[in-house]
GROMACS .gro file of C-alpha atoms in nm:
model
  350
    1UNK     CA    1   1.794   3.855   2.647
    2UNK     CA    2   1.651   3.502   2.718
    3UNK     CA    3   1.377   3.659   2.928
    4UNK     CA    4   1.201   3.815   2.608
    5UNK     CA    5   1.182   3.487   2.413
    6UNK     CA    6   0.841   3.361   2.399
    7UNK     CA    7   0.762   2.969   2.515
    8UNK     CA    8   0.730   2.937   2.083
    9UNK     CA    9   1.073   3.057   2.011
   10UNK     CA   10   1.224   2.838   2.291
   11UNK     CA   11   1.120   2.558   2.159
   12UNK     CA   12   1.234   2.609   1.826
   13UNK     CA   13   1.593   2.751   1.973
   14UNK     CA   14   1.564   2.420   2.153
   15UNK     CA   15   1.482   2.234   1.860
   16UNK     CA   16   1.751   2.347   1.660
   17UNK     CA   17   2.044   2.275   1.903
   18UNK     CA   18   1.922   1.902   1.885
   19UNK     CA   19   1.888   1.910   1.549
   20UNK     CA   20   2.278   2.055   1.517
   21UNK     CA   21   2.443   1.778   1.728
   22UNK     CA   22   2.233   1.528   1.551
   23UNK     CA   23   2.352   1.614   1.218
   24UNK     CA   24   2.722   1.621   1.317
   25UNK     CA   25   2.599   1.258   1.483
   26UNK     CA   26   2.537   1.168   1.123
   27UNK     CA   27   2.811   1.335   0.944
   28UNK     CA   28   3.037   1.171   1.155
   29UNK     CA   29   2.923   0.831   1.110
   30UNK     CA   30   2.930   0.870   0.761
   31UNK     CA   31   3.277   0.978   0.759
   32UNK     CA   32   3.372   0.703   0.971
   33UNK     CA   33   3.196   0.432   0.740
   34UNK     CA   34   3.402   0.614   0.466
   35UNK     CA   35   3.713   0.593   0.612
   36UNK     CA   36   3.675   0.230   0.682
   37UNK     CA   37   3.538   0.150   0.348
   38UNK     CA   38   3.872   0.302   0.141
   39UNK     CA   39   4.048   0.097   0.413
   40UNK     CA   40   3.968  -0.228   0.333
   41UNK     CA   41   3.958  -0.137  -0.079
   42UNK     CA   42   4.338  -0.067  -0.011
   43UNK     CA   43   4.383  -0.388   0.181
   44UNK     CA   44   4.180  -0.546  -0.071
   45UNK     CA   45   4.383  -0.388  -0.369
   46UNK     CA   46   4.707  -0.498  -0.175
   47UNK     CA   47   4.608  -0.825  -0.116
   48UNK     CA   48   4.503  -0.900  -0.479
   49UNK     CA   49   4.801  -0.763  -0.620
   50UNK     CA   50   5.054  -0.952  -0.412
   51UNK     CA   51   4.858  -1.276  -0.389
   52UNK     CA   52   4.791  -1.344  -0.789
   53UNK     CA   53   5.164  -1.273  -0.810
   54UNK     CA   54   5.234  -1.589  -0.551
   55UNK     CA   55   5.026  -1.833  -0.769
   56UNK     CA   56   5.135  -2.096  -1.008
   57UNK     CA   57   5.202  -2.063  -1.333
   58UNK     CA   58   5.391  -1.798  -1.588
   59UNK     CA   59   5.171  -1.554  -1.792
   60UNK     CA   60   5.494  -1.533  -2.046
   61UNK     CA   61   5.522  -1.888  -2.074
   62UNK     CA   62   5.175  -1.926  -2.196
   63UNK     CA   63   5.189  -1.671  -2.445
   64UNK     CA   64   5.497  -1.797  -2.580
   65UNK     CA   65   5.396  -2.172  -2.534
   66UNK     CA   66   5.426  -2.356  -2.876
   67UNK     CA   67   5.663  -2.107  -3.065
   68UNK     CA   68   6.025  -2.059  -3.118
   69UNK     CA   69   6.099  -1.731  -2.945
   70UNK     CA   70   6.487  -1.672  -2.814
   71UNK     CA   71   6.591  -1.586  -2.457
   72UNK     CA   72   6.647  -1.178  -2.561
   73UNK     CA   73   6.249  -1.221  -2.707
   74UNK     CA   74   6.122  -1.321  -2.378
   75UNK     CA   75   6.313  -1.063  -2.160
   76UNK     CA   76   6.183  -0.813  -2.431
   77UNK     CA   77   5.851  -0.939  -2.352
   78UNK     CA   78   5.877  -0.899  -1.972
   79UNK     CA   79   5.956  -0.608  -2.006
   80UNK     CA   80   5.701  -0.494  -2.189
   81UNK     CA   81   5.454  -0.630  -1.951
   82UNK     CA   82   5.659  -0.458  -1.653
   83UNK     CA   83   5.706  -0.826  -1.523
   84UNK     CA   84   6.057  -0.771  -1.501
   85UNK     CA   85   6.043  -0.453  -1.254
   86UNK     CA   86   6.079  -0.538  -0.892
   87UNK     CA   87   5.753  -0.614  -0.703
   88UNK     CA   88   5.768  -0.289  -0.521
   89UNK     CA   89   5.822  -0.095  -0.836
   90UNK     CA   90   5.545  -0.288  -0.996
   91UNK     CA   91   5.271  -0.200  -0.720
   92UNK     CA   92   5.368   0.142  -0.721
   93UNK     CA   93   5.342   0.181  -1.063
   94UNK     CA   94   4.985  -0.019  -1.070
   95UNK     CA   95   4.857   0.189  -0.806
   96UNK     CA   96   4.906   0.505  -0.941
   97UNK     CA   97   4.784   0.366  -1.293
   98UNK     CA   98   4.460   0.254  -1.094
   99UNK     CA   99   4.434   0.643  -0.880
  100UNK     CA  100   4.382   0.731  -1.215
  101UNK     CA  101   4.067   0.466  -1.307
  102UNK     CA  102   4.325   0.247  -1.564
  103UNK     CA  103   4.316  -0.125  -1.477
  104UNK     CA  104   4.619  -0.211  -1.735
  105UNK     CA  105   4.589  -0.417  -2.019
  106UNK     CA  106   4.477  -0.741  -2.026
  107UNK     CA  107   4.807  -1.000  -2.115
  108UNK     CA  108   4.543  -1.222  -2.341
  109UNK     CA  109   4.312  -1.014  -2.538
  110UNK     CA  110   4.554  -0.719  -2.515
  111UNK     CA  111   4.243  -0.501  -2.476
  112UNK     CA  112   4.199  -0.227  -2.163
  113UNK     CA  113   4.061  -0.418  -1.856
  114UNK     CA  114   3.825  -0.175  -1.760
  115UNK     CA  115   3.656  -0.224  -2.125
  116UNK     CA  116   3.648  -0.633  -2.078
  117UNK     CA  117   3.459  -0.578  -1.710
  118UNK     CA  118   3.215  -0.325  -1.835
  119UNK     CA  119   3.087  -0.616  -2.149
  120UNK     CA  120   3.082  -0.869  -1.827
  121UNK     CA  121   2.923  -0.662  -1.605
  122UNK     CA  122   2.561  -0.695  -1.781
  123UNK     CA  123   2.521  -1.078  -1.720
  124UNK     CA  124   2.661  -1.064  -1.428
  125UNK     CA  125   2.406  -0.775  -1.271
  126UNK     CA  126   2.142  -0.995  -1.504
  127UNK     CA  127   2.185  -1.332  -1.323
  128UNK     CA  128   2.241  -1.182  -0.948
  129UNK     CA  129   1.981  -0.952  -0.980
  130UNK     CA  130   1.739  -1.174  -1.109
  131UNK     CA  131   1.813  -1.423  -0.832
  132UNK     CA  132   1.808  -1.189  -0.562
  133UNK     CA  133   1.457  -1.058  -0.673
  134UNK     CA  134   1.323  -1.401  -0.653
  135UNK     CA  135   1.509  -1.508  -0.404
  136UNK     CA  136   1.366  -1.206  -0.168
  137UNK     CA  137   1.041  -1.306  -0.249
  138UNK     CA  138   1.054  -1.629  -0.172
  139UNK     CA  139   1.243  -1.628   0.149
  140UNK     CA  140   1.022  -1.329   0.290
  141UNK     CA  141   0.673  -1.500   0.191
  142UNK     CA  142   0.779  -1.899   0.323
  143UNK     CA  143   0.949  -1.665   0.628
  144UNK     CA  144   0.626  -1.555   0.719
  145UNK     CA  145   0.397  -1.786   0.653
  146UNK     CA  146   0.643  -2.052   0.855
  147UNK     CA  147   0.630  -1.790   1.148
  148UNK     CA  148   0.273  -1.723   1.167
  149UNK     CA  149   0.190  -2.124   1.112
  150UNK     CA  150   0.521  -2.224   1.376
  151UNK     CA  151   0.524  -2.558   1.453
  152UNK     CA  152   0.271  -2.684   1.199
  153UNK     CA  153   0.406  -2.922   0.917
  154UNK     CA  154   0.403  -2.671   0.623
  155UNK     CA  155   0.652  -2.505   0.894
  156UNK     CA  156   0.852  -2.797   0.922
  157UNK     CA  157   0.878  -2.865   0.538
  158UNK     CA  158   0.956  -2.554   0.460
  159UNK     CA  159   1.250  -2.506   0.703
  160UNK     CA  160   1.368  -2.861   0.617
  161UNK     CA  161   1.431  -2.812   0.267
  162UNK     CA  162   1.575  -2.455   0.262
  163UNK     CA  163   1.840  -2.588   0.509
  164UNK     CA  164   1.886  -2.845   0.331
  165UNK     CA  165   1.945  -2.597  -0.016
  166UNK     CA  166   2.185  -2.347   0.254
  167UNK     CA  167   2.397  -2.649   0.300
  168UNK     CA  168   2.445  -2.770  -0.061
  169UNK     CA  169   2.769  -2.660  -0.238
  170UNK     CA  170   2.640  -2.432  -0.532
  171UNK     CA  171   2.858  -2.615  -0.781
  172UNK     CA  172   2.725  -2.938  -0.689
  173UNK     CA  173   2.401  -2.827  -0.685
  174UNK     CA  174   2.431  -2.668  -1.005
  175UNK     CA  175   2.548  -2.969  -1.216
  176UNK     CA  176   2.280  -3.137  -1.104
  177UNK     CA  177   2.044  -2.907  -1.229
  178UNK     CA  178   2.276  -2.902  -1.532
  179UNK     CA  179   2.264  -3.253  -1.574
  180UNK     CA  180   1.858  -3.357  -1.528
  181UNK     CA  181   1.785  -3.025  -1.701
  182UNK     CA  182   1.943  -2.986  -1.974
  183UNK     CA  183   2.139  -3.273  -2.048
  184UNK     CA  184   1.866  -3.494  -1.961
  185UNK     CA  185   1.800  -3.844  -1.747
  186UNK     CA  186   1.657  -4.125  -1.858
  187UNK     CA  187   1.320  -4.055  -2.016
  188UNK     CA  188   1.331  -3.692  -1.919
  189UNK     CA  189   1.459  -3.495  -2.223
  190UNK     CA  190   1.701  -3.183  -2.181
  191UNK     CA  191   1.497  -2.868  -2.158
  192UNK     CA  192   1.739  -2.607  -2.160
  193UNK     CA  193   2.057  -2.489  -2.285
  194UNK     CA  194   2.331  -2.651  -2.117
  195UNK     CA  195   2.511  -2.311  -2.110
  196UNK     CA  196   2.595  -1.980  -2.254
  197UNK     CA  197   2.344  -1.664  -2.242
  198UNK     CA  198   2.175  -1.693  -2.571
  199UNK     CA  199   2.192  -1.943  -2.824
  200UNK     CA  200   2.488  -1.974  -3.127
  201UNK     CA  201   2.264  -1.896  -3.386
  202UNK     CA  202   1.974  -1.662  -3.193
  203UNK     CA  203   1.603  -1.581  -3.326
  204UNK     CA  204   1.573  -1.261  -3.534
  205UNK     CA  205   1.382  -1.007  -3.392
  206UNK     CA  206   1.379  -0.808  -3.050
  207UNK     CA  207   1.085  -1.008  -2.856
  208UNK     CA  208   1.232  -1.386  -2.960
  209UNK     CA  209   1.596  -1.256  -2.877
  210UNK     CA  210   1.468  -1.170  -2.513
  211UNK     CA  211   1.312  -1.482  -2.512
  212UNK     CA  212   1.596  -1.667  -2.570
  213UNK     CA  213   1.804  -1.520  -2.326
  214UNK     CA  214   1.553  -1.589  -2.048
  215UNK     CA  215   1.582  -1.955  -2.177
  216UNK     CA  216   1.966  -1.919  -2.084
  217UNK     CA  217   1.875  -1.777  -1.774
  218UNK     CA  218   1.646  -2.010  -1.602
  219UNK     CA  219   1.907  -2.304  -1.464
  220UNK     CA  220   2.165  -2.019  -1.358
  221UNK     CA  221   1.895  -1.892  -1.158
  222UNK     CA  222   1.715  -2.161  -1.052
  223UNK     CA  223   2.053  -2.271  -0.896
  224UNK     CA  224   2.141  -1.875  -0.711
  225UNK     CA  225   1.806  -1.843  -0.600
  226UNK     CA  226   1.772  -2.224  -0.426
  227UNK     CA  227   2.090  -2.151  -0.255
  228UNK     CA  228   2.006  -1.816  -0.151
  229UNK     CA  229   1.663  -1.778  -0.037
  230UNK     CA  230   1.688  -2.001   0.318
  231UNK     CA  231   1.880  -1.688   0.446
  232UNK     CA  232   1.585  -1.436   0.377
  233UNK     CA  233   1.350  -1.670   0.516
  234UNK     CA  234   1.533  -1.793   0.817
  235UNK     CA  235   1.597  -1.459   0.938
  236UNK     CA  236   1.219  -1.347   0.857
  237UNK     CA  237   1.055  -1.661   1.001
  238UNK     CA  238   1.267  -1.532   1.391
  239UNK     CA  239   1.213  -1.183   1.346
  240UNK     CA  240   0.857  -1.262   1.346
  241UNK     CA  241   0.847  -1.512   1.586
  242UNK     CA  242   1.000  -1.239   1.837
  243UNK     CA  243   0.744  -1.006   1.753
  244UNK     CA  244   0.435  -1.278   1.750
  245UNK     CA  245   0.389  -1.207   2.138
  246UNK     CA  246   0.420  -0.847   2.107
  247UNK     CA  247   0.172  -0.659   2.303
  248UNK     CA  248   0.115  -0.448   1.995
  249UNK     CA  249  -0.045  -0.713   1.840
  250UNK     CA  250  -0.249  -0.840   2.152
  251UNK     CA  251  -0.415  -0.493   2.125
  252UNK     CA  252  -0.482  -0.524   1.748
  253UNK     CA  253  -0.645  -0.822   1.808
  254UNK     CA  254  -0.876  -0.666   2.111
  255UNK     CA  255  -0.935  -0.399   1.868
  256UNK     CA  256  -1.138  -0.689   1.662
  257UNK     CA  257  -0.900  -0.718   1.343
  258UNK     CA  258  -0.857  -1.015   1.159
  259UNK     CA  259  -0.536  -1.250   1.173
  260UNK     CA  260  -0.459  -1.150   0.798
  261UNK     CA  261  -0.460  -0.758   0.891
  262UNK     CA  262  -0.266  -0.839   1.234
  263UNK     CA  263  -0.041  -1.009   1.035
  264UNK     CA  264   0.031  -0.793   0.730
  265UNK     CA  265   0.009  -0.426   0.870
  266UNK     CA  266   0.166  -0.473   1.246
  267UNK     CA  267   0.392  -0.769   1.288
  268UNK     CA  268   0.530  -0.783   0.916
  269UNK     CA  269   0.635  -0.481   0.902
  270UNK     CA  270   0.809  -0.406   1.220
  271UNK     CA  271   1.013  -0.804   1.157
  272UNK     CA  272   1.116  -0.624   0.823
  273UNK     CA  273   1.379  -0.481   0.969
  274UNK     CA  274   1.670  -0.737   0.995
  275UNK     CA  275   1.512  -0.888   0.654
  276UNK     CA  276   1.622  -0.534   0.506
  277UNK     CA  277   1.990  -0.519   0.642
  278UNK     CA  278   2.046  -0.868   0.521
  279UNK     CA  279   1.942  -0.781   0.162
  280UNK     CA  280   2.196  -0.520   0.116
  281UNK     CA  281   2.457  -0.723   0.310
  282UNK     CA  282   2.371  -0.980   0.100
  283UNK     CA  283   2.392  -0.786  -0.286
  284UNK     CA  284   2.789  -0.767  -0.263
  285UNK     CA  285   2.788  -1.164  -0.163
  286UNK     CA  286   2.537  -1.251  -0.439
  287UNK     CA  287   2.757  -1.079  -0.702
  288UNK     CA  288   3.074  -1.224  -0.609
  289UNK     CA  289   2.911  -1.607  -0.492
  290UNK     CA  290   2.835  -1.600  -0.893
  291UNK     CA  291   3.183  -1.711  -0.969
  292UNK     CA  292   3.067  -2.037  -0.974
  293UNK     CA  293   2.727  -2.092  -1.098
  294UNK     CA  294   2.836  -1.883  -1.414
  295UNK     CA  295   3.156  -2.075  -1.428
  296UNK     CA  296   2.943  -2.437  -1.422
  297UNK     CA  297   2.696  -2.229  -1.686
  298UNK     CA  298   2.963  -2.110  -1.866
  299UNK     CA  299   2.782  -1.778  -1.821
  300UNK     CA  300   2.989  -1.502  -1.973
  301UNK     CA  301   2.986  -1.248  -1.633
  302UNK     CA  302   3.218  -1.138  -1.432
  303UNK     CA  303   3.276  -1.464  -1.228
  304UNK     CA  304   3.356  -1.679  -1.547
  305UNK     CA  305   3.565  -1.385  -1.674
  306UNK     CA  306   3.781  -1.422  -1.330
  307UNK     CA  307   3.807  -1.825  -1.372
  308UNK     CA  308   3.956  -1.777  -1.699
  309UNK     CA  309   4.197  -1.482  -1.590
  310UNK     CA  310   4.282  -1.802  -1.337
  311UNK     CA  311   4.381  -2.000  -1.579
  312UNK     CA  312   4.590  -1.808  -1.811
  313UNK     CA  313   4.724  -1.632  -1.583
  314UNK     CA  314   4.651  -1.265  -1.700
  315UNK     CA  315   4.715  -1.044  -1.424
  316UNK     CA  316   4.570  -0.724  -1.510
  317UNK     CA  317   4.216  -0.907  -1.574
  318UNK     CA  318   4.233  -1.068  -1.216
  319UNK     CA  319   4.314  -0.773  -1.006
  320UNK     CA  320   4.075  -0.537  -1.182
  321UNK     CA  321   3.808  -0.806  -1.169
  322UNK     CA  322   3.912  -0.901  -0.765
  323UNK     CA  323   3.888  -0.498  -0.714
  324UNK     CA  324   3.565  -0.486  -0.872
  325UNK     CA  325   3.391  -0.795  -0.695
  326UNK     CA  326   3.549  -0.698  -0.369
  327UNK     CA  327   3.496  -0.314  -0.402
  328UNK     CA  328   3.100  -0.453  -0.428
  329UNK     CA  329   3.113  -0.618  -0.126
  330UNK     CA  330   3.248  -0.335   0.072
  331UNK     CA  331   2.998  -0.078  -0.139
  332UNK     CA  332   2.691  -0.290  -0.003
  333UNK     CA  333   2.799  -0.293   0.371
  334UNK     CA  334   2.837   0.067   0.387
  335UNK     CA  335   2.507   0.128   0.242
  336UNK     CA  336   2.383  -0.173   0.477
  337UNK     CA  337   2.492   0.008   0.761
  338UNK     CA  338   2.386   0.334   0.652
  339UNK     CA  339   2.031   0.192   0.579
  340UNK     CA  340   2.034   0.037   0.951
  341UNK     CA  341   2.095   0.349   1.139
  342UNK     CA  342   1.803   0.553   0.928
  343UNK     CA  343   1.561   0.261   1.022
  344UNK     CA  344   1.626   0.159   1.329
  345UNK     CA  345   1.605   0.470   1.592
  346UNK     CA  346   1.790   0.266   1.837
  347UNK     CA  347   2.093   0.325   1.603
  348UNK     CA  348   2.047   0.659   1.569
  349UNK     CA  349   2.065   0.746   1.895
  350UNK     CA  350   2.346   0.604   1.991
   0.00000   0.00000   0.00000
């Protein structure tokens, strides 16, 4: 029967049986990326649950702290908060509350934690995606031009001070800013607020309320994006020192184009790729390094939300707001990895 196919059909019968195995290739790694990702959002609801419970402090002490309340009033109250179940039986009971998308109740605003994340979540996707924008931007532009000028001193500047930034706690970093900024030094007046994300008593009007937000936003930032950026340019600046003595580009260059079209449409390009993996590697890590520049900004996300679950201690609000940073993190890599393999042939056929 083989002997009456035509060369044209053979190829396409060929075709299609590497096609077959190469979608199973992919279905397979997907799976497997899957799998591991609902792994490590059990360990990480596991961990969180277990590990709040084993820090200091007594979220039925603080809510009774300052009243008169009798022994039977407090037992009532643990067991209202299912504080007074066994560990086990409390687990079991949160995890099959949180199958079913319900975080609990938050112990001090007695409000559904699920609600209380979803009001954080806007500042917090605000400031980190803000300062991943600009931070991108930055890195991938002094990247480059530090590659394609190696050695020279704009090179060494540049690499100097975004070390220099990498290596700076963010905390630190951002009370500095807070204090020459907005608090002011010497003859340099405060130019900013010194925290919140718009003001107590904000501008009327649609254009002057954006306005003033972006006013709140600018130390917050300033502070992400300083830390952040010597990653995207470190990694550009080698991946396009590698390719600099490509033969690719030796033959552009015979070809008679000019350093500025060499540069932009062959060797910028192909040194994209590691740039690219970092990014989304680096989206989870943004949103949960924001703990503390919106804790020193008192910026009301999703990281000053978890400091002051800290403090209370309200349980409910630091699990679903652990889950929710963590559950980012692992949400990123997956699509990191998945973005790697559909880029980078050399993934794809292995």
């Amino acid at each position: 029967m083989s002997d009456l196919l035509t060369p044209g059909d053979q190829l396409t019968e060929e075709a299609g049986e590497e096609q077959r195995p190469a979608r199973g290739g992919l279905a397979r790694y997907l799976a497997s990326k899957l799998a591991g990702a609902l792994t490590s959002l059990l360990l990480v609801v596991l961990l969180g649950f277990f590990l709040f419970r084993m820090l200091p402090g007594d979220p039925v002490q603080t809510m009774t702290a300052g009243r008169e309340v009798t022994a039977e009033q407090i037992a009532e109250l643990r067991e209202r908060l299912g504080l007074s179940d066994p560990l086990w039986r409390q687990f079991l009971d949160y995890l099959g509350a949180l199958l079913q998308g319900d975080f609990g109740d938050s112990f001090r605003y007695g409000r559904p934690v699920g609600d209380i994340i979803l009001e954080r979540l806007g500042p917090t996707i605000l400031l980190a995606g803000t300062a991943t924008v600009l931070a991108i931007l930055l890195g991938l532009w002094l990247g480059v031009r530090s590659a394609w000028r190696h050695g020279s001193r704009f090179d060494r500047t540049a690499t100097g001070v975004a070390l220099t930034l990498w290596s700076v706690p963010t905390f630190w970093l951002g009370l500095i800013v807070l204090m020459v900024f907005a608090v002011g030094v010497g003859p340099l007046p405060g130019l900013f607020p010194t925290g919140g994300i718009r003001s107590i008593d904000p501008p009327p009007g649609l254009l002057p309320q954006i306005l003033d937000v972006a006013h709140h936003l600018v130390l917050p930032c300033l502070t992400m994006v300083a830390v952040i950026f010597a990653q995207y340019q470190m990694v550009m600046r080698s991946s396009l020192l590698e390719e600099m003595g490509s033969d690719y580009l030796t033959t552009a260059r015979a070809k008679g184009l000019r350093e500025d079209l060499v540069r932009r449409r062959h060797a910028v390009p192909n040194a994209l790729l590691p740039s690219v993996t970092l990014i989304f590697l680096h989206l989870g890590l943004v949103v949960s390094g924001a703990i503390m520049v919106e804790t020193v900004f008192s910026w009301p996300g999703l990281g000053y939300l978890m400091v002051n679950a800290l403090e209370y201690p309200d349980l409910p609000l630091m699990q679903g707001t652990f889950i929710v940073l963590a559950g980012t993190v692992i949400v990123m890599n997956v699509l990191a990895d998945v973005v790697y393999r559909f880029l980078d042939p050399r993934v794809r056929a292995a």
